[in-house]
Coordinates of C-alpha atoms and ligand atoms in Angstrom, one line a residue:
M1 CA -14.4 5.3 -4.0
I2 CA -12.4 4.1 -0.9
E3 CA -13.7 0.9 0.6
Q4 CA -14.7 1.5 4.2
P5 CA -15.7 -0.8 7.1
Y6 CA -19.0 1.0 7.4
V7 CA -21.0 2.6 4.5
Y8 CA -23.3 5.4 5.4
R9 CA -26.6 5.5 3.8
R10 CA -29.4 7.9 4.8
A11 CA -32.3 5.9 5.9
E12 CA -36.0 6.8 5.3
L13 CA -38.0 6.3 8.4
A14 CA -41.1 4.1 8.1
E15 CA -44.0 3.2 10.3
P16 CA -44.6 -0.5 9.7
D17 CA -48.2 -1.4 8.6
W18 CA -49.9 -2.5 11.9
T19 CA -52.8 -4.0 10.0
R20 CA -50.4 -6.9 9.0
F21 CA -51.2 -8.3 12.5
P22 CA -54.7 -10.0 12.7
G23 CA -55.5 -8.4 16.0
W24 CA -55.0 -4.9 14.6
A25 CA -56.4 -5.3 11.1
Q26 CA -59.2 -2.9 11.7
V27 CA -57.3 -0.4 13.8
T28 CA -57.6 3.2 12.4
R29 CA -54.8 5.7 12.2
E30 CA -56.7 7.9 14.7
E31 CA -56.8 5.0 17.2
W32 CA -53.2 4.2 16.5
E33 CA -52.1 7.8 17.2
S34 CA -54.0 8.0 20.5
A35 CA -51.9 7.5 23.6
Q36 CA -55.0 6.2 25.3
W37 CA -55.6 3.6 22.7
Q38 CA -52.0 2.6 22.9
R39 CA -52.0 2.1 26.6
A40 CA -55.3 0.2 26.6
H41 CA -54.0 -2.2 24.0
C42 CA -50.6 -2.9 25.5
V43 CA -49.6 -6.6 25.3
K44 CA -49.2 -7.9 28.8
N45 CA -49.3 -11.8 28.5
I46 CA -49.0 -14.6 26.0
K47 CA -52.8 -14.8 25.4
Q48 CA -52.8 -11.1 24.3
L49 CA -49.7 -11.7 22.2
R50 CA -51.5 -14.6 20.4
Q51 CA -54.7 -12.5 19.9
V52 CA -52.6 -9.8 18.2
L53 CA -50.2 -11.9 16.1
G54 CA -52.7 -14.7 15.4
S55 CA -51.7 -18.2 14.5
G56 CA -48.6 -17.1 12.6
L57 CA -46.8 -17.3 15.9
S58 CA -45.9 -21.0 16.6
E59 CA -46.7 -23.0 19.7
E60 CA -43.0 -23.6 20.1
F61 CA -42.4 -19.8 20.6
C62 CA -45.3 -19.5 23.0
A63 CA -44.0 -22.4 25.1
D64 CA -40.5 -20.9 25.1
L65 CA -41.9 -17.6 26.2
E66 CA -44.1 -19.3 28.9
R67 CA -41.0 -21.1 30.3
D68 CA -39.0 -18.0 30.4
Q69 CA -41.7 -16.0 32.3
R70 CA -42.0 -18.9 34.8
E71 CA -38.3 -19.6 35.4
R72 CA -36.1 -16.6 34.3
A73 CA -37.9 -13.3 33.7
T74 CA -37.0 -10.5 36.0
M75 CA -39.5 -8.2 34.3
S76 CA -43.2 -8.8 33.5
M77 CA -44.4 -8.3 30.0
L78 CA -45.6 -5.0 28.8
V79 CA -45.3 -4.0 25.2
P80 CA -47.1 -1.0 23.7
P81 CA -48.6 -1.6 20.2
Q82 CA -46.1 1.1 18.8
M83 CA -43.2 -1.2 19.9
L84 CA -44.7 -4.5 19.0
N85 CA -45.3 -3.1 15.5
T86 CA -41.6 -2.5 15.0
M87 CA -40.8 -6.2 15.4
A88 CA -40.4 -8.3 12.3
P89 CA -41.5 -5.2 10.4
A90 CA -41.2 -6.7 6.9
T91 CA -43.1 -9.9 7.6
A92 CA -46.9 -10.3 7.8
A93 CA -48.0 -12.4 10.7
G94 CA -49.7 -15.0 8.6
E95 CA -46.7 -15.4 6.2
A96 CA -44.4 -18.4 6.3
G97 CA -41.4 -17.7 8.3
F98 CA -43.1 -15.1 10.6
T99 CA -42.0 -17.0 13.8
D100 CA -38.5 -17.2 12.5
A101 CA -38.4 -13.5 11.8
F102 CA -40.0 -12.7 15.2
Y103 CA -37.4 -14.9 17.0
A104 CA -34.6 -13.1 15.2
D105 CA -35.9 -9.7 15.7
P106 CA -33.6 -7.4 17.8
V107 CA -36.4 -5.5 19.5
R108 CA -38.2 -8.8 20.3
R109 CA -34.9 -10.1 21.8
Y110 CA -34.9 -7.5 24.6
M111 CA -38.7 -6.8 24.9
I112 CA -40.0 -10.3 24.8
P113 CA -37.2 -12.6 25.9
V114 CA -37.7 -16.4 25.7
F115 CA -36.1 -19.2 27.5
S116 CA -34.0 -20.3 24.5
D117 CA -32.4 -16.8 24.2
R118 CA -30.7 -17.3 27.6
R119 CA -27.5 -19.0 28.5
T120 CA -28.0 -22.3 30.2
D121 CA -24.3 -22.6 31.3
W122 CA -24.2 -19.3 33.1
P123 CA -27.6 -17.6 32.8
S124 CA -26.3 -15.2 35.6
H125 CA -22.9 -14.2 36.8
P126 CA -21.9 -15.2 40.3
Y127 CA -21.8 -11.5 41.1
A128 CA -25.0 -10.5 39.5
S129 CA -27.4 -8.8 41.8
R130 CA -30.7 -7.1 42.0
D131 CA -30.0 -3.3 42.2
S132 CA -26.6 -4.1 40.8
L133 CA -25.6 -0.3 40.9
H134 CA -26.5 -0.1 44.6
E135 CA -28.8 2.9 43.9
A136 CA -30.9 2.2 46.9
E137 CA -27.9 2.2 49.2
M138 CA -27.2 5.7 48.0
W139 CA -30.6 7.1 48.5
A140 CA -30.4 10.5 50.3
V141 CA -34.2 10.3 50.8
E142 CA -36.3 7.5 49.5
G143 CA -35.9 7.2 45.7
L144 CA -33.2 10.0 45.4
T145 CA -29.9 8.5 44.6
H146 CA -26.9 10.8 45.3
R147 CA -24.1 8.9 43.6
Y148 CA -22.1 11.7 42.0
P149 CA -21.1 14.9 43.8
T150 CA -23.1 17.3 41.8
K151 CA -26.0 15.3 40.4
V152 CA -28.7 13.1 41.6
L153 CA -31.2 10.6 40.2
A154 CA -34.8 11.0 41.3
E155 CA -36.8 7.8 40.9
V156 CA -40.2 9.4 40.9
L157 CA -42.2 6.3 40.3
P158 CA -41.6 2.6 39.8
T159 CA -43.5 1.9 36.6
C160 CA -43.1 2.4 32.9
P161 CA -45.4 2.2 29.8
Q162 CA -43.2 -0.6 28.6
Y163 CA -41.0 -3.1 30.4
C164 CA -37.6 -4.0 28.9
G165 CA -36.3 -7.6 29.7
H166 CA -32.8 -6.2 30.7
C167 CA -34.0 -3.4 32.9
T168 CA -31.3 -2.5 35.3
R169 CA -33.8 -1.3 37.9
M170 CA -35.5 -4.7 37.9
D171 CA -35.3 -4.7 41.7
L172 CA -37.8 -1.7 41.9
V173 CA -39.5 -1.3 38.5
G174 CA -42.5 -3.2 37.3
N175 CA -44.6 -5.9 38.6
P176 CA -43.3 -9.0 40.5
T177 CA -42.5 -12.1 38.3
P178 CA -42.6 -15.7 39.5
V179 CA -38.8 -15.4 40.2
I180 CA -38.5 -11.8 41.4
A181 CA -40.4 -10.0 44.1
K182 CA -40.1 -6.2 43.7
H183 CA -38.9 -3.7 46.3
K184 CA -41.8 -1.4 47.3
F185 CA -41.3 2.2 48.3
A186 CA -42.2 2.8 51.9
L187 CA -43.3 6.4 51.6
A188 CA -46.4 7.5 49.7
R189 CA -45.6 9.2 46.4
E190 CA -46.4 12.7 47.6
D191 CA -44.2 12.4 50.7
R192 CA -41.4 11.0 48.6
L193 CA -41.5 13.7 46.0
A194 CA -41.7 16.4 48.8
A195 CA -38.8 14.8 50.6
M196 CA -36.8 14.9 47.4
I197 CA -37.5 18.6 46.8
G198 CA -36.7 19.3 50.4
Y199 CA -33.3 17.5 50.1
L200 CA -32.4 19.4 46.9
K201 CA -33.3 22.8 48.5
A202 CA -31.0 22.0 51.4
T203 CA -28.1 20.7 49.2
P204 CA -27.0 23.5 46.9
G205 CA -24.0 21.5 45.7
V206 CA -26.4 19.5 43.5
R207 CA -26.9 21.3 40.1
D208 CA -28.2 18.4 37.9
V209 CA -31.3 16.2 38.4
V210 CA -32.2 13.2 36.3
V211 CA -35.9 12.7 36.7
S212 CA -36.5 9.1 36.1
G213 CA -38.2 6.0 37.5
G214 CA -39.5 3.9 35.9
D215 CA -40.4 6.3 33.1
V216 CA -41.7 9.8 33.7
A217 CA -44.5 9.2 31.1
N218 CA -46.3 7.1 33.6
L219 CA -46.7 9.9 36.1
P220 CA -49.9 11.8 35.5
W221 CA -48.8 14.9 33.6
P222 CA -49.9 17.6 36.2
R223 CA -48.0 15.9 38.9
L224 CA -44.8 15.6 36.6
E225 CA -45.2 19.2 35.6
A226 CA -45.5 20.3 39.2
F227 CA -42.3 18.4 40.2
V228 CA -40.2 19.8 37.4
A229 CA -41.6 23.3 38.1
A230 CA -40.5 22.8 41.7
L231 CA -37.1 21.9 40.5
L232 CA -37.0 25.0 38.5
E233 CA -37.7 27.1 41.5
I234 CA -34.5 25.9 43.1
D235 CA -31.8 28.3 42.1
S236 CA -28.9 25.7 42.4
I237 CA -30.5 23.3 39.8
R238 CA -29.1 24.1 36.5
D239 CA -29.7 20.8 34.5
I240 CA -32.9 18.8 34.4
R241 CA -33.0 15.6 32.4
L242 CA -36.4 13.7 32.0
A243 CA -35.9 10.0 31.4
S244 CA -38.5 8.5 29.1
K245 CA -38.1 5.4 26.8
A246 CA -41.8 6.2 26.0
L247 CA -40.6 8.9 23.6
M248 CA -39.8 5.9 21.5
G249 CA -42.2 3.3 23.0
L250 CA -45.2 5.5 23.3
P251 CA -44.5 8.7 21.2
Q252 CA -48.2 9.3 21.3
F253 CA -48.0 10.4 24.9
W254 CA -45.4 13.0 24.1
L255 CA -47.4 14.2 21.1
S256 CA -50.6 14.7 23.2
D257 CA -51.9 18.4 23.5
E258 CA -51.7 18.2 27.2
V259 CA -48.0 17.2 27.3
R260 CA -46.9 19.5 24.5
A261 CA -48.6 22.5 26.3
G262 CA -47.0 21.5 29.6
M263 CA -43.6 21.1 28.1
T264 CA -43.9 24.5 26.4
R265 CA -44.6 26.0 29.9
L266 CA -41.6 24.2 31.5
G267 CA -39.4 25.0 28.5
T268 CA -40.2 28.7 28.6
T269 CA -39.6 28.9 32.4
A270 CA -36.3 27.0 32.0
R271 CA -35.1 29.4 29.3
D272 CA -36.1 32.4 31.3
R273 CA -34.0 31.1 34.2
G274 CA -31.1 29.9 32.1
V275 CA -31.7 26.2 33.0
S276 CA -31.4 23.3 30.6
I277 CA -34.1 20.8 30.3
A278 CA -33.4 17.7 28.1
I279 CA -35.3 14.4 27.4
H280 CA -33.3 11.3 27.6
T281 CA -34.7 8.4 25.8
H282 CA -33.7 4.8 25.3
V283 CA -33.5 3.4 21.8
N284 CA -31.6 0.2 21.0
A285 CA -32.3 -0.5 17.4
A286 CA -32.7 1.7 14.3
Q287 CA -36.0 0.2 13.3
S288 CA -37.6 1.6 16.5
V289 CA -37.2 5.2 15.1
T290 CA -40.4 5.6 13.1
P291 CA -41.9 8.7 11.7
L292 CA -44.1 9.1 14.9
V293 CA -41.1 8.8 17.1
A294 CA -39.3 11.5 15.0
K295 CA -42.4 13.7 15.2
A296 CA -42.5 13.4 19.0
A297 CA -38.8 14.3 19.3
R298 CA -39.3 17.3 17.0
A299 CA -42.4 18.4 19.0
M300 CA -40.3 18.4 22.2
L301 CA -37.6 20.4 20.7
E302 CA -40.1 22.9 19.5
T303 CA -41.2 23.5 23.2
G304 CA -37.9 25.2 23.7
I305 CA -36.1 22.5 25.7
R306 CA -32.4 22.2 25.0
D307 CA -32.1 18.6 23.6
V308 CA -33.3 15.2 23.2
R309 CA -30.7 12.5 23.7
N310 CA -30.4 8.8 23.5
Q311 CA -29.1 6.4 26.0
G312 CA -29.1 3.0 24.5
V313 CA -28.0 -0.2 26.0
L314 CA -25.4 -2.4 24.3
L315 CA -26.9 -5.8 24.1
C316 CA -25.7 -9.0 22.3
G317 CA -28.2 -10.1 19.7
V318 CA -29.6 -6.6 19.5
N319 CA -27.0 -4.1 18.5
D320 CA -23.6 -5.6 19.1
S321 CA -22.0 -4.7 15.8
V322 CA -20.5 -1.5 14.3
G323 CA -23.3 -1.6 11.6
A324 CA -26.2 -1.8 14.2
L325 CA -24.7 1.0 16.3
L326 CA -23.9 3.4 13.5
D327 CA -27.2 2.7 11.7
L328 CA -29.0 3.5 14.9
S329 CA -27.0 6.6 15.6
F330 CA -27.4 8.0 12.1
T331 CA -31.2 7.2 12.1
L332 CA -31.5 9.1 15.4
L333 CA -29.6 12.1 14.3
D334 CA -30.7 12.3 10.7
G335 CA -34.3 11.2 11.1
A336 CA -35.4 12.4 14.4
N337 CA -32.9 15.1 15.7
I338 CA -32.1 12.9 18.6
M339 CA -28.5 13.1 19.8
P340 CA -26.7 9.8 20.1
Y341 CA -25.2 10.1 23.6
Y342 CA -24.4 7.0 25.4
F343 CA -24.5 3.3 25.0
Y344 CA -24.4 1.5 28.3
M345 CA -22.9 -1.9 28.7
C346 CA -25.7 -4.2 30.1
D347 CA -25.6 -4.2 33.9
M348 CA -24.9 -7.4 35.9
I349 CA -28.4 -8.2 36.9
P350 CA -29.6 -11.8 37.1
G351 CA -30.4 -13.6 33.9
S352 CA -28.6 -11.1 31.7
E353 CA -25.5 -13.1 30.6
H354 CA -26.8 -13.7 27.2
W355 CA -27.2 -9.9 26.6
R356 CA -23.9 -8.9 28.2
M357 CA -20.6 -8.6 26.4
S358 CA -17.0 -8.5 27.6
L359 CA -15.3 -5.2 28.2
A360 CA -12.9 -6.0 25.4
Q361 CA -15.7 -6.3 22.9
A362 CA -17.2 -3.0 24.1
Q363 CA -13.7 -1.4 23.7
T364 CA -13.6 -2.8 20.2
L365 CA -17.0 -1.4 19.3
Q366 CA -16.1 2.0 20.7
H367 CA -13.0 2.1 18.4
Q368 CA -15.0 0.9 15.4
I369 CA -17.7 3.6 15.6
M370 CA -15.2 6.5 16.0
G371 CA -14.8 8.9 13.0
Y372 CA -18.1 8.4 11.2
L373 CA -20.5 10.6 13.2
P374 CA -19.8 14.2 14.1
G375 CA -17.7 14.2 17.3
F376 CA -20.5 15.8 19.3
A377 CA -22.8 13.0 18.3
T378 CA -20.4 10.0 18.5
P379 CA -21.9 8.0 21.4
R380 CA -19.6 7.0 24.2
I381 CA -19.7 3.4 25.4
V382 CA -19.8 3.4 29.1
C383 CA -19.5 0.8 31.8
D384 CA -21.5 1.5 34.9
V385 CA -19.1 0.1 37.5
P386 CA -20.7 -0.8 40.8
Y387 CA -19.8 1.8 43.6
V388 CA -17.9 3.8 41.0
G389 CA -20.4 5.1 38.4
K390 CA -20.1 5.6 34.6
R391 CA -16.7 5.1 33.1
W392 CA -15.7 5.2 29.4
V393 CA -14.8 1.7 28.5
H394 CA -11.1 2.7 27.9
Q395 CA -10.7 4.2 31.3
V396 CA -10.2 0.8 32.9
S397 CA -7.2 0.8 35.2
R398 CA -6.3 -2.9 35.0
Y399 CA -7.9 -5.8 33.1
D400 CA -7.4 -9.5 33.6
T401 CA -8.8 -10.8 30.4
E402 CA -8.3 -14.5 31.4
L403 CA -10.6 -14.2 34.4
G404 CA -12.6 -11.5 32.9
I405 CA -12.2 -9.0 35.7
S406 CA -11.6 -5.4 35.1
Y407 CA -10.5 -3.0 37.8
W408 CA -11.6 0.6 38.0
T409 CA -10.8 3.6 40.3
K410 CA -12.9 6.6 41.3
N411 CA -12.3 10.3 42.0
Y412 CA -15.2 11.2 44.3
R413 CA -17.0 9.7 47.2
T414 CA -20.6 8.8 47.9
A415 CA -22.2 8.8 51.3
V416 CA -21.6 5.1 51.4
E417 CA -17.9 5.6 51.6
A418 CA -17.8 8.9 53.3
D419 CA -15.6 7.7 56.0
D420 CA -13.5 5.3 54.0
P421 CA -9.9 6.7 53.7
L422 CA -9.1 4.3 50.9
A423 CA -12.2 5.0 48.7
L424 CA -10.3 7.0 46.2
R425 CA -7.3 4.6 46.1
R426 CA -9.3 1.4 46.0
E427 CA -9.9 -0.7 42.9
Y428 CA -13.5 -1.8 42.1
A429 CA -14.2 -4.7 40.0
Y430 CA -16.5 -5.4 37.0
F431 CA -16.9 -8.9 35.5
D432 CA -17.0 -10.0 31.9
P433 CA -19.6 -12.8 31.2
I434 CA -17.9 -16.2 31.9
H435 CA -18.8 -17.8 28.7
T436 CA -16.7 -15.2 26.8
L437 CA -13.6 -16.2 28.7
P438 CA -10.7 -18.4 27.5
T439 CA -11.0 -22.1 28.7
A440 CA -8.6 -21.5 31.6
G441 CA -10.7 -18.5 32.8
Q442 CA -13.9 -20.4 32.5
Q443 CA -12.4 -23.4 34.5
W444 CA -11.2 -21.0 37.2
W445 CA -14.8 -19.7 37.7
L446 CA -16.2 -23.3 37.6
D447 CA -13.8 -24.4 40.3
R448 CA -14.8 -21.5 42.5
A449 CA -18.4 -20.7 41.7
P450 CA -20.2 -19.3 43.3
G451 CA -17.7 -18.2 46.0
P452 CA -17.0 -14.4 45.3
E453 CA -14.5 -14.4 48.2
A454 CA -12.2 -16.3 45.8
V455 CA -11.4 -13.0 44.1
G456 CA -10.9 -11.2 47.3
L457 CA -13.9 -9.0 47.0
T458 CA -16.8 -8.3 49.1
P459 CA -19.8 -10.3 47.8
V460 CA -22.5 -8.1 46.3
G461 CA -24.9 -10.9 46.0
T462 CA -24.9 -14.1 44.1
S463 CA -27.3 -15.6 41.7
L464 CA -27.7 -18.7 39.6
S465 CA -24.3 -20.5 38.8
P466 CA -23.9 -23.8 37.0
A467 CA -24.1 -25.5 40.3
A468 CA -27.6 -24.2 40.8
Q469 CA -29.0 -25.3 37.5
Ligands
SF4_501 S1 -38.0 1.9 30.3 FE1 -36.1 2.0 31.5 S2 -36.9 1.8 33.6 FE2 -38.5 1.1 32.3 S3 -38.3 -1.1 32.1 FE3 -37.2 -0.2 30.4 S4 -35.1 0.1 31.1 FE4 -36.4 -0.3 32.9

């Protein structure tokens, strides 16, 4: 037997026992498997969290959470029971050590962030910004981001059944928090969706539409089906991807009779027209892939759609190791027929430095995961570079590891730089978390913070720096 850095073992999926939580001790399987019950029992605040978990959750944790919500959180709390049940799955809420297990849990770390998780030296990078990918600047019509030549992102709604602490669309998605007011769409939903369809009919160069939000699982099913059916009517659209973390966070939605029947109708039409429909979900930890999640993914594949793929986010403290990434990828592939596709580096939004990693670390992880999974299922680790778009982490053109600044180039224009003759020759910057830099690099930033002009770049928005603590 040759010793290997990673040892593959096929994992059995398990639905943790929800009755281990005092608040759900009497919940039946029928209730648990109802999307309506799940939505009605989402945990939205500390009081509800205590009611579910009981006195096993310490006062210290609750105070830590309360401070985070008051001073740092960019997303409000919304955790479906399905997701909460996967946190600290092996520990009963009343057992000694429950709070420690809850603190350490990878799903808790990104769904229920607490103040002590975050960096106190650099909680935000000086270049962090709301809408860090400038999606709204690239709206062709409200909510329709045209960032790549042949594909668009349709933000059909600004809500989700679950809110992730690191949400890249924190500018738009979810409820306001004490530190972040949310952007509001100006147009009514029907007018927005109609304008999107109108733009796509008039723009035959677009062949690929990501239908997202938010999460499409929060759009009433008949409205979502009508929107996708309208896309299927446009001859130039060949790929449709439905973005839904709820396939994992609320699989009960995708398993409901209404949704299965509707997806079968859409899948049949798509096949008849030679169009691919796929669901893109967002799973960051292997423990989230439970039998119900696998059942939902398989139910969707049975409707005739082309694929269910995963776009996870690479997050320190959650999945920043070769073992975590490969365990997750194999569990998705073996247990649920979900294709591991991408891991995004966490974007440069305010308050995300404790989750972000350097480009060098991401490159190392990409190297470490090669060769274990089938090539078609080996996820690519990508950096979404502001104004450039997704780039494989090894595509960097220049990298100053002392200052933590990587430089990238692009090979297409967006409307934003339509008249810029240098757009395709310019270098665009991405920044490592400052706490990961060598001492000289950290000092360089300390001497300059928060002055982005120091690196000769146009400021894209600044946030908390040490000087603002
Ligand atoms: S599901 Fe996606 S859009 Fe919704 S909060 Fe999470 S990351 Fe943001």
